[in-house]
Amino acid sequence: VYISLAVEDEPKVNKQEREKKTETIGIDVNIDSIDISKLISYKSPVKKKKYKRIEKSVKRLQRKISKQYELANKNNKKLFECKNRNKALKKLRNKKKRLRNIVMEYHNDVITNIISFNPSSINIEDLNIKGMLKNHKISRSIQISAWRKFFNKLTALAKRHGIEVNAIDRFFPSSKRCYNCGNIKDDLKLEDRIYICNKCGFTIRRDFNAALNIQNYYSIILK
């Protein structure tokens, strides 16, 4: 004899979820780092020595393989006959995988740290990534940083923890607006890493200023 029972049980809510904070965290993303309104900066792994060392090795292997292809074509050899090249190709694939893993681990660490603050909501910029990729000066860095994957992973994990994620207006002047007095600094240049307000003299790291403005986005536009 078999008996089947259906029991409706309330989901367990841990202490952290019961004591969810009412604060909002603002996130500013750029090719050098991910900065949050807690005045914490997470330096991009692309800028670190370990990544650059592996990347340099990848470029060296690519040149080596290219020369091997030229030599094989010159001697009319088939691809599978060149054992050294096949070994080099395998090594190249492994190194490229290591580079991708470094970026993914970076994403996981940053997202875990942000979620650990247990905010009520997270504000991020709705970046026009497709348009930014047309800029040849920064397109490669954007591709390597995998911003879209970062945003998707952050949104998914935040949802699981009951944290709301808001994509704010991409035309909001988060970098140019002074967090202290609200003045817009129109002459701010991309190379200016320190924000100095023309009106009140407020001085702060440019990326932190942007993150703080992103954090307060809804209170700013409702004024």
mmCIF file of C-alpha atoms in Angstrom:
data_model
loop_
_atom_site.group_PDB
_atom_site.id
_atom_site.type_symbol
_atom_site.label_atom_id
_atom_site.label_comp_id
_atom_site.label_asym_id
_atom_site.label_seq_id
_atom_site.Cartn_x
_atom_site.Cartn_y
_atom_site.Cartn_z
ATOM 1 C CA VAL A 1 0.000 0.000 0.000
ATOM 2 C CA TYR A 2 1.378 3.423 -0.974
ATOM 3 C CA ILE A 3 0.254 6.708 0.527
ATOM 4 C CA SER A 4 1.096 10.028 -1.111
ATOM 5 C CA LEU A 5 0.998 13.205 0.940
ATOM 6 C CA ALA A 6 1.271 16.804 -0.225
ATOM 7 C CA VAL A 7 2.453 19.281 2.391
ATOM 8 C CA GLU A 8 2.515 23.027 1.883
ATOM 9 C CA ASP A 9 5.393 24.481 3.810
ATOM 10 C CA GLU A 10 6.577 28.075 4.055
ATOM 11 C CA PRO A 11 10.067 28.655 2.635
ATOM 12 C CA LYS A 12 12.764 29.041 5.224
ATOM 13 C CA VAL A 13 13.965 32.605 5.619
ATOM 14 C CA ASN A 14 17.373 33.015 7.148
ATOM 15 C CA LYS A 15 18.269 35.745 9.596
ATOM 16 C CA GLN A 16 20.049 37.806 6.948
ATOM 17 C CA GLU A 17 16.931 37.917 4.767
ATOM 18 C CA ARG A 18 14.742 38.883 7.733
ATOM 19 C CA GLU A 19 17.062 41.790 8.470
ATOM 20 C CA LYS A 20 17.326 42.992 4.882
ATOM 21 C CA LYS A 21 18.667 46.538 4.741
ATOM 22 C CA THR A 22 16.683 49.322 3.118
ATOM 23 C CA GLU A 23 19.715 50.837 1.396
ATOM 24 C CA THR A 24 20.412 50.865 -2.335
ATOM 25 C CA ILE A 25 23.816 50.114 -3.842
ATOM 26 C CA GLY A 26 24.955 51.918 -6.977
ATOM 27 C CA ILE A 27 27.382 50.233 -9.380
ATOM 28 C CA ASP A 28 29.630 52.001 -11.886
ATOM 29 C CA VAL A 29 31.292 49.756 -14.458
ATOM 30 C CA ASN A 30 34.302 50.759 -16.558
ATOM 31 C CA ILE A 31 37.154 49.028 -18.351
ATOM 32 C CA ASP A 32 39.527 49.488 -15.385
ATOM 33 C CA SER A 33 37.309 48.480 -12.484
ATOM 34 C CA ILE A 34 33.867 47.928 -11.017
ATOM 35 C CA ASP A 35 33.102 50.533 -8.349
ATOM 36 C CA ILE A 36 30.231 50.558 -5.879
ATOM 37 C CA SER A 37 28.692 53.291 -3.751
ATOM 38 C CA LYS A 38 30.205 51.694 -0.632
ATOM 39 C CA LEU A 39 33.391 53.379 -1.889
ATOM 40 C CA ILE A 40 34.863 50.007 -2.750
ATOM 41 C CA SER A 41 36.658 49.399 -6.031
ATOM 42 C CA TYR A 42 37.295 46.025 -7.655
ATOM 43 C CA LYS A 43 40.200 46.296 -10.071
ATOM 44 C CA SER A 44 39.670 44.511 -13.374
ATOM 45 C CA PRO A 45 41.793 41.342 -13.713
ATOM 46 C CA VAL A 46 42.652 42.470 -17.241
ATOM 47 C CA LYS A 47 44.887 45.109 -15.649
ATOM 48 C CA LYS A 48 46.687 42.672 -13.357
ATOM 49 C CA LYS A 49 50.094 41.085 -13.952
ATOM 50 C CA LYS A 50 48.822 37.490 -13.976
ATOM 51 C CA TYR A 51 46.350 38.168 -16.784
ATOM 52 C CA LYS A 52 48.849 40.200 -18.793
ATOM 53 C CA ARG A 53 51.469 37.432 -18.467
ATOM 54 C CA ILE A 54 49.108 34.772 -19.831
ATOM 55 C CA GLU A 55 47.853 37.137 -22.523
ATOM 56 C CA LYS A 56 51.439 37.792 -23.623
ATOM 57 C CA SER A 57 51.996 34.025 -23.808
ATOM 58 C CA VAL A 58 48.853 33.666 -25.954
ATOM 59 C CA LYS A 59 50.113 36.240 -28.457
ATOM 60 C CA ARG A 60 53.482 34.505 -28.623
ATOM 61 C CA LEU A 61 51.797 31.144 -29.309
ATOM 62 C CA GLN A 62 49.586 32.678 -31.984
ATOM 63 C CA ARG A 63 52.652 34.010 -33.807
ATOM 64 C CA LYS A 64 54.344 30.616 -33.518
ATOM 65 C CA ILE A 65 51.299 28.776 -34.911
ATOM 66 C CA SER A 66 50.963 31.271 -37.733
ATOM 67 C CA LYS A 67 54.571 30.625 -38.771
ATOM 68 C CA GLN A 68 53.965 26.873 -38.579
ATOM 69 C CA TYR A 69 50.980 27.221 -40.908
ATOM 70 C CA GLU A 70 53.065 29.179 -43.400
ATOM 71 C CA LEU A 71 55.812 26.558 -43.278
ATOM 72 C CA ALA A 72 53.303 23.697 -43.709
ATOM 73 C CA ASN A 73 51.728 25.374 -46.726
ATOM 74 C CA LYS A 74 55.153 25.975 -48.221
ATOM 75 C CA ASN A 75 56.077 22.279 -47.835
ATOM 76 C CA ASN A 76 52.588 21.069 -48.883
ATOM 77 C CA LYS A 77 52.040 19.273 -45.554
ATOM 78 C CA LYS A 78 48.593 18.368 -44.226
ATOM 79 C CA LEU A 79 47.451 19.829 -40.909
ATOM 80 C CA PHE A 80 47.311 16.538 -38.993
ATOM 81 C CA GLU A 81 50.893 15.724 -40.003
ATOM 82 C CA CYS A 82 52.262 18.666 -37.998
ATOM 83 C CA LYS A 83 52.373 17.305 -34.443
ATOM 84 C CA ASN A 84 54.147 20.341 -33.041
ATOM 85 C CA ARG A 85 51.458 22.657 -34.361
ATOM 86 C CA ASN A 86 48.686 20.501 -32.912
ATOM 87 C CA LYS A 87 50.398 20.611 -29.524
ATOM 88 C CA ALA A 88 50.690 24.376 -29.804
ATOM 89 C CA LEU A 89 46.998 24.674 -30.729
ATOM 90 C CA LYS A 90 45.994 22.642 -27.687
ATOM 91 C CA LYS A 91 48.200 24.786 -25.468
ATOM 92 C CA LEU A 92 46.695 27.940 -26.983
ATOM 93 C CA ARG A 93 43.126 26.756 -26.295
ATOM 94 C CA ASN A 94 44.022 26.000 -22.670
ATOM 95 C CA LYS A 95 45.564 29.428 -22.132
ATOM 96 C CA LYS A 96 42.560 31.204 -23.668
ATOM 97 C CA LYS A 97 40.318 29.174 -21.373
ATOM 98 C CA ARG A 98 42.411 30.290 -18.390
ATOM 99 C CA LEU A 99 41.927 33.923 -19.386
ATOM 100 C CA ARG A 100 38.148 33.458 -19.610
ATOM 101 C CA ASN A 101 38.123 31.690 -16.238
ATOM 102 C CA ILE A 102 40.042 34.557 -14.612
ATOM 103 C CA VAL A 103 37.361 37.021 -15.766
ATOM 104 C CA MET A 104 34.503 34.724 -14.685
ATOM 105 C CA GLU A 105 36.073 34.224 -11.238
ATOM 106 C CA TYR A 106 36.398 38.001 -10.947
ATOM 107 C CA HIS A 107 32.697 38.402 -11.783
ATOM 108 C CA ASN A 108 31.742 35.789 -9.191
ATOM 109 C CA ASP A 109 33.835 37.433 -6.459
ATOM 110 C CA VAL A 110 32.470 40.925 -7.135
ATOM 111 C CA ILE A 111 28.846 39.753 -7.337
ATOM 112 C CA THR A 112 29.169 37.684 -4.154
ATOM 113 C CA ASN A 113 30.603 40.701 -2.304
ATOM 114 C CA ILE A 114 27.817 42.986 -3.536
ATOM 115 C CA ILE A 115 25.080 40.512 -2.574
ATOM 116 C CA SER A 116 26.682 40.029 0.852
ATOM 117 C CA PHE A 117 25.770 43.644 1.729
ATOM 118 C CA ASN A 118 22.157 42.450 1.453
ATOM 119 C CA PRO A 119 20.706 45.713 0.094
ATOM 120 C CA SER A 120 17.057 46.185 -0.768
ATOM 121 C CA SER A 121 17.969 47.139 -4.354
ATOM 122 C CA ILE A 122 20.860 47.600 -6.752
ATOM 123 C CA ASN A 123 21.102 50.357 -9.366
ATOM 124 C CA ILE A 124 23.239 49.835 -12.465
ATOM 125 C CA GLU A 125 23.666 51.829 -15.667
ATOM 126 C CA ASP A 126 21.855 50.629 -18.775
ATOM 127 C CA LEU A 127 24.993 50.745 -20.904
ATOM 128 C CA ASN A 128 24.783 50.755 -24.685
ATOM 129 C CA ILE A 129 27.343 47.952 -24.986
ATOM 130 C CA LYS A 130 26.612 47.342 -28.668
ATOM 131 C CA GLY A 131 27.281 50.996 -29.471
ATOM 132 C CA MET A 132 30.405 51.117 -27.300
ATOM 133 C CA LEU A 133 31.866 48.136 -29.156
ATOM 134 C CA LYS A 134 32.056 50.328 -32.265
ATOM 135 C CA ASN A 135 34.740 52.395 -30.559
ATOM 136 C CA HIS A 136 37.920 50.564 -31.601
ATOM 137 C CA LYS A 137 39.877 52.096 -28.705
ATOM 138 C CA ILE A 138 37.826 50.359 -26.010
ATOM 139 C CA SER A 139 35.986 47.579 -27.861
ATOM 140 C CA ARG A 140 38.559 44.891 -27.074
ATOM 141 C CA SER A 141 38.581 45.736 -23.349
ATOM 142 C CA ILE A 142 34.773 45.616 -23.257
ATOM 143 C CA GLN A 143 34.708 42.222 -24.969
ATOM 144 C CA ILE A 144 37.267 40.802 -22.545
ATOM 145 C CA SER A 145 35.460 42.252 -19.502
ATOM 146 C CA ALA A 146 32.201 40.533 -20.597
ATOM 147 C CA TRP A 147 29.937 43.181 -19.070
ATOM 148 C CA ARG A 148 26.737 41.602 -20.383
ATOM 149 C CA LYS A 149 27.538 38.312 -18.652
ATOM 150 C CA PHE A 150 28.326 40.225 -15.459
ATOM 151 C CA PHE A 151 24.971 42.060 -15.535
ATOM 152 C CA ASN A 152 23.022 38.876 -16.277
ATOM 153 C CA LYS A 153 24.733 36.923 -13.501
ATOM 154 C CA LEU A 154 24.272 39.770 -11.009
ATOM 155 C CA THR A 155 20.570 40.078 -11.860
ATOM 156 C CA ALA A 156 19.967 36.337 -11.536
ATOM 157 C CA LEU A 157 21.712 36.017 -8.150
ATOM 158 C CA ALA A 158 20.085 39.189 -6.777
ATOM 159 C CA LYS A 159 16.654 37.848 -7.760
ATOM 160 C CA ARG A 160 17.327 34.643 -5.839
ATOM 161 C CA HIS A 161 18.045 36.742 -2.734
ATOM 162 C CA GLY A 162 14.998 38.952 -3.201
ATOM 163 C CA ILE A 163 17.049 41.991 -4.213
ATOM 164 C CA GLU A 164 15.646 44.295 -6.878
ATOM 165 C CA VAL A 165 17.969 45.301 -9.729
ATOM 166 C CA ASN A 166 17.210 48.542 -11.583
ATOM 167 C CA ALA A 167 18.806 49.621 -14.871
ATOM 168 C CA ILE A 168 18.873 53.420 -14.812
ATOM 169 C CA ASP A 169 18.699 55.784 -17.777
ATOM 170 C CA ARG A 170 21.903 55.526 -19.827
ATOM 171 C CA PHE A 171 21.828 59.294 -20.466
ATOM 172 C CA PHE A 172 21.909 60.150 -16.759
ATOM 173 C CA PRO A 173 25.125 62.185 -16.191
ATOM 174 C CA SER A 174 26.403 60.032 -13.326
ATOM 175 C CA SER A 175 30.052 60.981 -13.861
ATOM 176 C CA LYS A 176 29.532 64.693 -14.545
ATOM 177 C CA ARG A 177 27.068 65.368 -11.719
ATOM 178 C CA CYS A 178 28.520 66.405 -8.355
ATOM 179 C CA TYR A 179 27.287 64.043 -5.663
ATOM 180 C CA ASN A 180 27.621 66.774 -3.029
ATOM 181 C CA CYS A 181 25.803 69.740 -4.635
ATOM 182 C CA GLY A 182 24.303 68.438 -7.888
ATOM 183 C CA ASN A 183 26.319 70.706 -10.164
ATOM 184 C CA ILE A 184 26.960 69.342 -13.680
ATOM 185 C CA LYS A 185 30.591 69.550 -14.761
ATOM 186 C CA ASP A 186 30.343 69.701 -18.561
ATOM 187 C CA ASP A 187 34.100 70.052 -19.086
ATOM 188 C CA LEU A 188 34.859 66.682 -17.444
ATOM 189 C CA LYS A 189 37.200 64.681 -19.679
ATOM 190 C CA LEU A 190 37.581 60.909 -19.942
ATOM 191 C CA GLU A 191 41.166 61.099 -18.659
ATOM 192 C CA ASP A 192 40.070 62.996 -15.513
ATOM 193 C CA ARG A 193 40.124 60.279 -12.859
ATOM 194 C CA ILE A 194 39.561 62.650 -9.929
ATOM 195 C CA TYR A 195 36.304 64.619 -9.839
ATOM 196 C CA ILE A 196 36.660 68.207 -8.579
ATOM 197 C CA CYS A 197 33.414 70.179 -8.544
ATOM 198 C CA ASN A 198 33.624 73.619 -10.160
ATOM 199 C CA LYS A 199 30.967 74.949 -7.779
ATOM 200 C CA CYS A 200 31.524 73.532 -4.275
ATOM 201 C CA GLY A 201 35.033 72.108 -4.623
ATOM 202 C CA PHE A 202 33.905 68.579 -3.682
ATOM 203 C CA THR A 203 36.745 66.176 -4.535
ATOM 204 C CA ILE A 204 36.358 62.452 -4.970
ATOM 205 C CA ARG A 205 37.443 59.656 -7.267
ATOM 206 C CA ARG A 206 35.484 59.962 -10.493
ATOM 207 C CA ASP A 207 34.157 56.385 -10.411
ATOM 208 C CA PHE A 208 33.011 56.669 -6.786
ATOM 209 C CA ASN A 209 31.193 59.902 -7.630
ATOM 210 C CA ALA A 210 29.390 58.098 -10.470
ATOM 211 C CA ALA A 211 28.475 55.133 -8.228
ATOM 212 C CA LEU A 212 27.044 57.437 -5.553
ATOM 213 C CA ASN A 213 24.943 59.293 -8.127
ATOM 214 C CA ILE A 214 23.705 55.980 -9.550
ATOM 215 C CA GLN A 215 22.774 54.912 -6.030
ATOM 216 C CA ASN A 216 20.655 58.065 -5.540
ATOM 217 C CA TYR A 217 19.243 58.104 -9.084
ATOM 218 C CA TYR A 218 15.561 57.818 -8.166
ATOM 219 C CA SER A 219 15.727 60.409 -5.401
ATOM 220 C CA ILE A 220 17.498 62.788 -7.819
ATOM 221 C CA ILE A 221 14.997 62.518 -10.687
ATOM 222 C CA LEU A 222 12.018 62.820 -8.303
ATOM 223 C CA LYS A 223 13.209 66.170 -6.934
#
